[in-house]
Coordinates of C-alpha atoms and ligand atoms in Angstrom, one line a residue:
X85 CA -45.9 3.5 21.2
X86 CA -42.5 3.3 20.5
X87 CA -40.7 5.3 17.7
X88 CA -40.2 4.2 13.8
X89 CA -36.7 4.9 13.4
X90 CA -37.6 4.4 9.6
X91 CA -39.4 7.5 9.9
X92 CA -36.0 9.6 10.1
X93 CA -33.3 10.9 8.4
X94 CA -30.2 11.9 10.1
X95 CA -30.8 14.8 11.5
X96 CA -34.2 13.4 12.7
X97 CA -32.6 10.1 14.5
X98 CA -29.9 12.2 16.2
X99 CA -32.7 14.6 17.4
X100 CA -33.8 11.1 18.9
X101 CA -30.9 10.3 19.9
X102 CA -30.3 13.0 22.1
X103 CA -33.2 13.0 24.2
X104 CA -32.1 10.1 25.0
X105 CA -29.0 11.8 26.3
X106 CA -27.1 9.9 23.1
X107 CA -24.4 11.7 21.2
X108 CA -24.6 12.0 17.3
X109 CA -21.8 9.1 16.6
X110 CA -24.7 7.0 18.4
X111 CA -27.1 8.0 15.9
X112 CA -24.7 7.6 12.7
X113 CA -24.1 4.2 14.0
X114 CA -27.6 3.3 14.2
X115 CA -28.6 4.5 10.7
X116 CA -25.7 2.5 8.9
X117 CA -26.9 -0.7 11.3
X118 CA -30.8 -0.3 9.6
X119 CA -30.2 1.1 6.1
X120 CA -26.7 0.0 4.8
X121 CA -26.9 -3.5 6.8
X122 CA -30.5 -4.2 6.9
X123 CA -30.8 -5.1 10.5
X124 CA -34.0 -4.2 12.5
X125 CA -32.8 -6.0 15.9
X126 CA -31.0 -3.9 18.3
X127 CA -29.6 -6.7 19.8
X128 CA -28.0 -7.4 16.8
X129 CA -26.1 -3.6 16.9
X130 CA -22.9 -5.1 17.9
X131 CA -20.6 -1.8 18.5
X132 CA -24.1 -0.2 20.3
X133 CA -22.9 0.5 23.5
X134 CA -24.7 -2.3 25.6
X135 CA -26.7 0.1 27.5
X136 CA -28.0 1.8 24.6
X137 CA -28.7 -1.4 23.2
X138 CA -30.8 -2.9 26.2
X139 CA -32.8 0.5 26.0
X140 CA -33.8 0.7 22.7
X141 CA -36.8 -2.1 22.6
X142 CA -38.4 0.1 25.1
X143 CA -38.8 3.9 23.3
X144 CA -37.9 2.7 19.3
X145 CA -38.1 0.3 16.8
X146 CA -37.4 -0.5 13.0
X147 CA -40.6 -1.6 11.1
X148 CA -40.8 -2.1 7.5
X149 CA -43.6 -3.3 5.9
X150 CA -46.0 -6.4 5.7
X151 CA -45.7 -8.1 2.0
X152 CA -48.5 -9.5 0.5
X153 CA -47.4 -10.6 -2.6
X154 CA -44.6 -10.9 -5.0
X155 CA -44.8 -11.2 -8.5
X156 CA -41.1 -11.9 -11.2
X157 CA -41.7 -11.1 -15.0
X158 CA -39.9 -13.3 -17.3
X159 CA -37.8 -9.5 -17.7
X160 CA -36.4 -9.3 -14.1
X161 CA -38.8 -6.8 -13.2
X162 CA -40.1 -7.8 -9.6
X163 CA -43.3 -6.5 -8.3
X164 CA -43.8 -6.1 -4.3
X165 CA -47.2 -5.6 -2.9
X166 CA -46.7 -4.8 0.9
X167 CA -49.7 -4.0 3.5
X168 CA -50.4 -0.5 4.2
X169 CA -52.9 -1.3 6.9
X170 CA -56.7 -0.5 6.2
X171 CA -57.1 -2.9 3.1
X172 CA -54.9 -0.3 1.5
X173 CA -51.8 -1.7 -0.3
X174 CA -49.1 -0.1 -2.8
X175 CA -46.7 -1.5 -4.8
X176 CA -42.8 -1.2 -5.2
X177 CA -41.2 -2.3 -8.4
X178 CA -37.2 -3.6 -9.2
X179 CA -36.4 -3.1 -13.1
X180 CA -32.9 -4.3 -13.4
X181 CA -31.2 -3.6 -16.8
X182 CA -27.7 -3.6 -18.3
X183 CA -26.3 -0.8 -15.6
X184 CA -28.5 0.0 -13.4
X185 CA -31.2 -1.2 -11.2
X186 CA -34.4 1.0 -10.0
X187 CA -36.2 0.7 -8.0
X188 CA -40.0 2.5 -8.4
X189 CA -41.3 3.7 -4.8
X190 CA -44.7 5.0 -3.7
X191 CA -45.6 7.4 -2.4
X192 CA -49.4 7.5 -1.8
X193 CA -52.2 4.8 -1.3
X194 CA -53.9 5.8 -4.3
X195 CA -53.8 9.2 -5.9
X196 CA -56.0 12.3 -5.8
X197 CA -55.1 14.0 -9.0
X198 CA -56.8 11.4 -10.7
X199 CA -55.1 11.7 -14.1
X200 CA -57.7 10.2 -16.6
X201 CA -55.2 7.0 -18.2
X202 CA -53.8 5.9 -14.9
X203 CA -55.0 3.1 -12.6
X204 CA -53.9 4.4 -9.2
X205 CA -55.8 7.4 -9.8
X206 CA -59.0 5.7 -10.9
X207 CA -58.9 4.3 -7.8
X208 CA -59.3 7.4 -5.6
X209 CA -57.1 8.3 -2.7
X210 CA -56.6 6.5 0.7
X211 CA -54.0 8.8 2.1
X212 CA -50.6 9.8 2.6
X213 CA -47.6 7.3 3.7
X214 CA -45.4 7.8 6.0
X215 CA -42.0 8.6 6.0
X216 CA -41.4 5.6 7.3
X217 CA -43.6 3.7 4.8
X218 CA -42.1 5.3 1.8
X219 CA -38.7 4.0 3.1
X220 CA -39.7 0.5 4.0
X221 CA -40.5 0.0 -0.2
X222 CA -36.1 1.0 -0.5
X223 CA -34.8 -1.1 2.7
X224 CA -37.2 -4.0 2.3
X225 CA -36.0 -4.3 -1.8
X226 CA -32.4 -3.5 -1.2
X227 CA -31.7 -6.0 1.6
X228 CA -34.0 -8.7 0.4
X229 CA -32.4 -8.6 -3.3
X230 CA -28.8 -8.7 -1.4
X231 CA -29.2 -11.7 0.7
X232 CA -30.2 -13.6 -2.6
X233 CA -27.9 -12.4 -4.7
X234 CA -25.5 -13.0 -1.7
X235 CA -23.6 -9.8 -1.8
X236 CA -23.0 -7.3 0.3
X237 CA -22.5 -4.4 -2.5
X238 CA -25.4 -2.4 -3.1
X239 CA -28.0 -3.9 -5.7
X240 CA -29.9 -0.7 -6.2
X241 CA -28.8 2.2 -8.1
X242 CA -31.5 4.8 -9.0
X243 CA -35.0 5.2 -7.2
X244 CA -38.0 7.1 -9.3
X245 CA -41.0 8.5 -7.4
X246 CA -42.9 7.2 -10.0
X247 CA -45.1 4.3 -8.0
X248 CA -48.5 5.3 -6.4
X249 CA -49.4 8.6 -5.5
X250 CA -48.4 11.7 -6.2
X251 CA -44.8 12.7 -4.3
X252 CA -45.2 16.3 -4.0
X253 CA -48.8 16.4 -2.5
X254 CA -47.2 14.0 0.2
X255 CA -44.1 16.5 1.0
X256 CA -43.8 16.6 4.4
X257 CA -42.8 12.8 4.4
X258 CA -41.0 12.7 0.9
X259 CA -38.3 15.0 2.7
X260 CA -36.4 13.1 4.6
X261 CA -36.9 9.9 2.7
X262 CA -35.3 11.7 -0.1
X263 CA -32.4 13.0 2.5
X264 CA -32.0 9.3 3.7
X265 CA -31.6 7.5 0.5
X266 CA -28.9 10.6 -1.1
X267 CA -27.3 10.1 3.0
X268 CA -23.6 9.0 2.8
X269 CA -24.8 6.9 5.7
X270 CA -27.9 5.6 4.2
X271 CA -28.3 4.3 0.9
X272 CA -25.7 7.1 -0.6
X273 CA -27.7 7.4 -4.2
X274 CA -26.2 10.9 -6.0
X275 CA -28.7 13.4 -6.9
X276 CA -29.4 12.6 -10.4
X277 CA -29.8 8.7 -9.2
X278 CA -33.1 10.1 -7.1
X279 CA -36.3 10.9 -9.9
X280 CA -39.0 12.8 -8.7
X281 CA -41.6 12.3 -10.9
X282 CA -45.0 15.1 -10.8
X283 CA -48.2 15.7 -12.6
X284 CA -47.3 19.2 -11.5
X285 CA -47.8 20.3 -8.4
X286 CA -45.9 24.3 -9.3
X287 CA -45.7 25.6 -5.2
X288 CA -44.0 22.8 -4.4
X289 CA -41.3 22.2 -7.2
X290 CA -40.0 25.5 -6.5
X291 CA -39.9 24.0 -2.7
X292 CA -38.5 20.7 -3.7
X293 CA -35.8 23.2 -5.5
X294 CA -34.6 24.7 -2.3
X295 CA -35.1 21.7 0.6
X296 CA -33.5 18.7 -1.6
X297 CA -32.8 19.3 -4.9
X298 CA -32.6 16.1 -7.0
X299 CA -33.8 15.0 -10.4
X300 CA -37.3 16.0 -11.9
X301 CA -39.0 14.2 -14.4
X302 CA -42.8 16.5 -15.5
X303 CA -45.7 14.1 -16.8
X304 CA -46.9 16.6 -19.2
X305 CA -49.2 14.1 -21.4
X306 CA -50.8 17.5 -23.5
X307 CA -49.0 20.0 -25.2
X308 CA -51.8 22.7 -24.5
X309 CA -54.2 23.4 -21.6
X310 CA -57.7 22.3 -22.8
X311 CA -56.3 18.7 -23.8
X312 CA -54.2 18.5 -20.6
X313 CA -57.0 19.8 -18.7
X314 CA -59.1 16.4 -19.4
X315 CA -55.6 14.1 -18.8
X316 CA -54.1 15.5 -15.4
X317 CA -57.0 17.6 -13.6
X318 CA -54.3 19.1 -11.5
X319 CA -53.9 21.5 -15.1
X320 CA -56.7 23.3 -14.1
X321 CA -54.9 24.6 -10.8
X322 CA -51.6 24.7 -12.1
X323 CA -51.7 25.4 -16.3
X324 CA -49.0 24.7 -18.8
X325 CA -47.0 27.8 -18.7
X326 CA -46.9 28.1 -14.8
X327 CA -45.4 24.3 -15.1
X328 CA -42.9 25.4 -17.6
X329 CA -41.8 28.9 -15.6
X330 CA -42.1 26.2 -12.7
X331 CA -39.4 23.9 -14.4
X332 CA -37.0 26.4 -15.7
X333 CA -36.9 28.0 -12.2
X334 CA -35.7 24.4 -10.7
X335 CA -33.0 23.7 -13.2
X336 CA -30.3 26.2 -11.6
X337 CA -30.9 24.1 -8.5
X338 CA -31.0 20.8 -10.1
X339 CA -28.6 18.2 -10.6
X340 CA -28.6 17.8 -14.1
X341 CA -29.3 20.4 -16.8
X342 CA -32.4 19.2 -17.9
X343 CA -36.0 18.4 -16.9
X344 CA -37.3 14.6 -18.1
X345 CA -41.3 15.3 -19.4
X346 CA -42.9 12.3 -19.6
X347 CA -45.3 11.7 -22.0
X348 CA -48.1 9.0 -22.1
X349 CA -49.0 7.7 -26.0
X350 CA -53.1 7.2 -25.8
X351 CA -54.4 6.9 -29.1
X352 CA -56.3 9.7 -30.9
X353 CA -55.8 11.5 -27.9
X354 CA -52.2 13.1 -28.1
X355 CA -50.7 10.7 -30.6
X356 CA -50.5 13.3 -33.7
X357 CA -47.9 14.6 -35.1
X358 CA -49.9 18.1 -34.7
X359 CA -49.4 17.4 -31.4
X360 CA -45.7 16.9 -31.4
X361 CA -45.1 19.9 -33.6
X362 CA -47.4 22.4 -30.8
X363 CA -45.1 20.3 -28.2
X364 CA -42.0 21.3 -29.7
X365 CA -43.3 25.1 -29.9
X366 CA -44.3 24.6 -26.1
X367 CA -40.9 23.9 -25.4
X368 CA -39.4 26.3 -27.2
X369 CA -41.7 29.2 -26.4
X370 CA -40.6 28.8 -22.7
X371 CA -36.8 27.7 -23.0
X372 CA -37.2 24.7 -21.1
X373 CA -33.8 22.1 -21.7
X374 CA -35.6 19.2 -21.6
X375 CA -35.8 15.7 -22.9
X376 CA -38.8 13.9 -23.6
X377 CA -39.6 10.6 -22.4
X378 CA -42.6 8.8 -24.2
X379 CA -44.5 5.8 -22.7
X380 CA -46.5 4.3 -24.3
X381 CA -49.7 3.8 -22.9
X382 CA -50.4 0.6 -20.9
X383 CA -54.0 -0.2 -20.0
X384 CA -55.9 -1.6 -17.6
X385 CA -59.8 -2.6 -17.4
X386 CA -62.1 0.7 -16.6
X387 CA -59.4 3.1 -18.2
X388 CA -61.3 3.0 -21.5
X389 CA -59.0 4.0 -23.4
X390 CA -56.4 2.6 -26.3
X391 CA -52.6 2.3 -26.3
X392 CA -50.9 4.3 -29.4
X393 CA -49.8 2.2 -32.1
X394 CA -45.8 1.6 -32.6
X395 CA -45.5 3.3 -35.3
X396 CA -47.6 6.5 -33.8
X397 CA -45.0 6.8 -31.3
X398 CA -42.4 6.0 -33.9
X399 CA -43.8 8.8 -35.7
X400 CA -44.0 11.6 -32.7
X401 CA -40.3 10.3 -31.3
X402 CA -39.1 11.0 -34.5
X403 CA -40.8 14.2 -35.4
X404 CA -39.9 15.4 -32.1
X405 CA -36.0 14.5 -32.7
X406 CA -35.8 16.3 -35.6
X407 CA -36.7 19.2 -33.8
X408 CA -33.7 18.8 -31.7
X409 CA -35.7 17.3 -28.6
X410 CA -33.8 14.2 -27.3
X411 CA -36.5 11.6 -27.1
X412 CA -36.5 8.2 -26.2
X413 CA -39.5 5.6 -25.8
X414 CA -39.6 4.2 -22.8
X415 CA -39.3 0.3 -23.0
X416 CA -42.3 -1.5 -21.2
X417 CA -41.2 -3.2 -18.4
X418 CA -43.4 -5.7 -16.3
X419 CA -46.5 -5.9 -18.0
X420 CA -46.9 -9.5 -17.7
X421 CA -47.3 -8.7 -13.8
X422 CA -48.9 -5.7 -14.2
X423 CA -46.0 -3.5 -13.3
X424 CA -45.6 -1.1 -15.9
X425 CA -46.1 2.8 -15.6
X426 CA -49.5 3.2 -14.6
X427 CA -50.9 -0.4 -13.6
X428 CA -50.2 -0.3 -10.3
X429 CA -53.2 -0.6 -8.5
X430 CA -52.8 -1.9 -5.1
X431 CA -55.8 -2.0 -3.7
X432 CA -58.1 -5.2 -2.2
X433 CA -59.5 -6.1 -5.8
X434 CA -56.4 -5.6 -7.1
X435 CA -54.9 -7.8 -4.5
X436 CA -57.4 -10.5 -5.2
X437 CA -57.0 -10.4 -8.8
X438 CA -52.8 -10.9 -8.2
X439 CA -54.0 -13.6 -5.9
X440 CA -56.3 -15.4 -9.0
X441 CA -53.8 -14.6 -11.5
X442 CA -51.0 -16.7 -9.3
X443 CA -53.5 -19.2 -8.6
X444 CA -54.4 -19.8 -12.2
X445 CA -50.6 -19.8 -13.1
X446 CA -49.5 -22.3 -10.0
X447 CA -47.0 -19.5 -9.4
X448 CA -45.0 -20.2 -5.8
X449 CA -44.3 -16.8 -4.8
X450 CA -41.3 -17.7 -2.8
X451 CA -39.5 -19.1 -5.8
X452 CA -38.5 -15.8 -7.7
X453 CA -35.6 -15.3 -9.5
X454 CA -33.4 -12.5 -9.7
X455 CA -31.5 -10.8 -12.1
X456 CA -28.4 -8.9 -11.1
X457 CA -27.4 -6.1 -13.3
X458 CA -24.1 -6.6 -15.4
X459 CA -22.9 -10.4 -15.1
X460 CA -26.2 -11.6 -14.3
X461 CA -25.7 -14.0 -11.7
X462 CA -29.1 -15.7 -10.9
X463 CA -29.7 -17.1 -6.8
X464 CA -32.5 -19.0 -5.5
X465 CA -33.7 -17.4 -3.0
Ligands
SAH523 N1 -47.7 11.0 -10.0 C1 -46.9 11.1 -10.3 C2 -45.5 10.2 -9.9 C3 -46.3 8.3 -10.3 S1 -47.1 8.2 -11.9 C4 -47.0 11.4 -11.8 O1 -48.0 11.6 -12.4 O2 -45.6 12.0 -12.3 C5 -46.0 8.0 -13.0 C6 -45.6 7.9 -14.7 O3 -46.4 6.9 -15.0 C7 -46.0 9.5 -14.6 O4 -45.2 10.0 -15.7 C8 -47.1 8.7 -15.6 O5 -48.2 10.0 -15.7 C9 -47.1 7.6 -16.2 N2 -48.5 6.6 -16.2 C10 -49.8 6.8 -15.6 N3 -50.1 5.8 -16.3 C11 -50.2 5.3 -17.1 C12 -50.2 4.4 -17.9 N4 -51.6 3.9 -17.9 N5 -49.7 4.4 -19.2 C13 -48.2 4.5 -19.1 N6 -47.7 5.5 -18.2 C14 -48.8 5.9 -16.9
SF4_524 FE1 -51.3 9.9 -9.6 FE2 -49.4 10.3 -11.2 FE3 -51.4 9.0 -11.2 FE4 -52.1 11.2 -12.0 S1 -50.4 9.7 -13.3 S2 -53.3 10.0 -10.9 S3 -50.9 11.7 -10.4 S4 -49.7 8.8 -10.1

């Protein structure tokens, strides 16, 4: 089996090239062809020495993921469903906004944490993605969008590890993937524009601070252990005081001077003003500089939960803001294509559902309108 070069960060690729008797600058050239130009065919990498170009196919390949489906939302969001084999699929979501374009990337097929309100959690855990599979989502989205928009400029400005899976439970594959995102010879994203979102794997938060500090989002969802135990089962292992301490310890290394707490608003469960007050007290007690992002719950069939009413979300946000904690309400994007937070399931069942829905709507997968942040120039693929 040849090596998939998407599995390597630049150091890994340099080591690979060294084993082939090649100097480091060859690795830089290869890396730039792959990640900056989106080229998979060695023959097209014209500035590589001819003998290397001819030798590479026998030892290496650049292998992305097959796209099973692509859907575009009325709001410009695009969701790709990628095949990762054995009946598993993962999703990535492109979210264009006025001043940025974010790609939401998956780290696992399924998730072992099993949060009560999350569609991925309900599906259970299949397996970790490889570094190459994590990067293949960005590689495909970035270069496909550039082709459609007929631009050589970077399209995706931000990456959030908020797709399917718990990134800090796939740490070994995550770190090289983050490094490629940050590398100037790769995607050149700044550390502040790459966010890892975690349900609170405390020991790995500490390692992330050392190995590759990027922006951190922590999925909180409850202000006390009793409630959080029920919503995020990992809380039984790493309770709130440990999690809050880990957040504090993360900050000195972090590219931002605050942690983003995500809080999914569930009707009658965690959305009263009493909960808001307890949340303020929790944050103050531990002295964690933070912003809070309220996510109105995105329903999925098996959840048995309801989204908090708009007014309850607003009142909750007002209470936190009044206490001096900067709080925003996340706009729901792409919910008409089940691309909103927590709706990513990506299993075989979901794939069938996607196919049925597309067939019903008579949508043509090939015709997807691409929205560009700023100046929204739309180009047919
Ligand atoms: N496993 C990581 C990252 C993926 S989930 C984590 O839990 O942080 C990304 C975000 O979506 C998390 O904040 C998660 O709590 C939230 N989320 C999950 N299911 C949701 C749902 N049904 N509605 C709204 N947000 C949800
Ligand atoms: Fe896993 Fe995150 Fe979903 Fe929880 S919210 S089940 S940690 S993906």
